[in-house]
């Protein structure tokens, strides 16, 4: 997986979309870098999105595969 997300990326959580099992979201460890990695091809490739806040909890929408709900203490 290092060749897909980077060898220095520390991963914290992996989420699989309930309506499309090929879609995956991975949260990085915010102690190192706060970002979310999204794959639409079962992890063959990822798109990385850097965040300016720390995600504490993340949920896919049960039917809309491109929607997610994230919770953070940051304002």
Coordinates of C-alpha atoms in Angstrom, one line a residue:
X1 CA 0.0 0.0 0.0
X2 CA 3.0 2.3 0.5
X3 CA 3.3 2.7 -3.3
X4 CA -0.3 4.0 -3.4
X5 CA -0.4 6.5 -0.5
X6 CA 3.3 7.3 0.3
X7 CA 5.8 5.5 2.5
X8 CA 5.6 8.1 5.3
X9 CA 1.8 8.2 5.5
X10 CA 0.5 6.9 8.8
X11 CA -3.0 5.5 8.5
X12 CA -5.6 5.5 11.3
X13 CA -8.9 4.3 10.0
X14 CA -10.3 2.6 6.9
X15 CA -14.0 3.0 5.9
X16 CA -15.8 1.0 3.2
X17 CA -18.9 2.5 1.5
X18 CA -22.0 0.5 2.2
X19 CA -23.6 1.2 -1.2
X20 CA -20.4 0.7 -3.2
X21 CA -17.8 -1.7 -1.8
X22 CA -15.2 -0.5 -4.3
X23 CA -15.2 3.0 -2.6
X24 CA -12.8 3.3 0.3
X25 CA -11.9 6.2 2.6
X26 CA -8.8 6.1 4.7
X27 CA -8.0 8.7 7.5
X28 CA -4.4 9.5 8.2
X29 CA -3.0 9.9 11.7
X30 CA -3.5 13.7 12.6
X31 CA -0.4 13.6 14.7
X32 CA 1.6 13.4 11.5
X33 CA -0.8 14.8 8.8
X34 CA -4.5 15.4 8.7
X35 CA -5.8 14.1 5.4
X36 CA -8.3 11.7 3.9
X37 CA -7.5 9.3 1.1
X38 CA -10.3 8.2 -1.2
X39 CA -10.3 5.2 -3.6
X40 CA -13.0 4.3 -6.1
X41 CA -11.3 1.2 -7.3
X42 CA -10.9 -1.0 -4.2
X43 CA -7.6 0.6 -3.2
X44 CA -5.8 0.3 -6.5
X45 CA -5.3 4.1 -6.5
X46 CA -6.0 6.9 -4.0
X47 CA -6.8 10.6 -4.2
X48 CA -5.4 12.5 -1.2
X49 CA -7.1 15.5 0.3
X50 CA -5.3 17.5 3.0
X51 CA -7.5 18.8 5.8
X52 CA -7.2 21.9 8.0
X53 CA -9.0 20.1 10.9
X54 CA -8.9 16.7 12.6
X55 CA -11.6 14.2 11.9
X56 CA -12.7 12.3 15.0
X57 CA -15.5 10.3 13.4
X58 CA -16.5 9.6 9.8
X59 CA -19.5 7.9 8.2
X60 CA -20.5 7.2 4.6
X61 CA -24.0 8.1 3.7
X62 CA -26.0 4.8 3.5
X63 CA -27.2 5.3 -0.1
X64 CA -25.2 8.3 -1.6
X65 CA -21.7 7.0 -2.1
X66 CA -20.2 10.5 -2.7
X67 CA -21.5 11.8 0.6
X68 CA -19.8 11.5 4.0
X69 CA -20.4 13.0 7.4
X70 CA -17.4 13.9 9.5
X71 CA -17.2 15.1 13.1
X72 CA -14.4 17.2 14.6
X73 CA -13.8 19.3 17.7
X74 CA -12.2 22.0 15.6
X75 CA -14.2 25.1 14.6

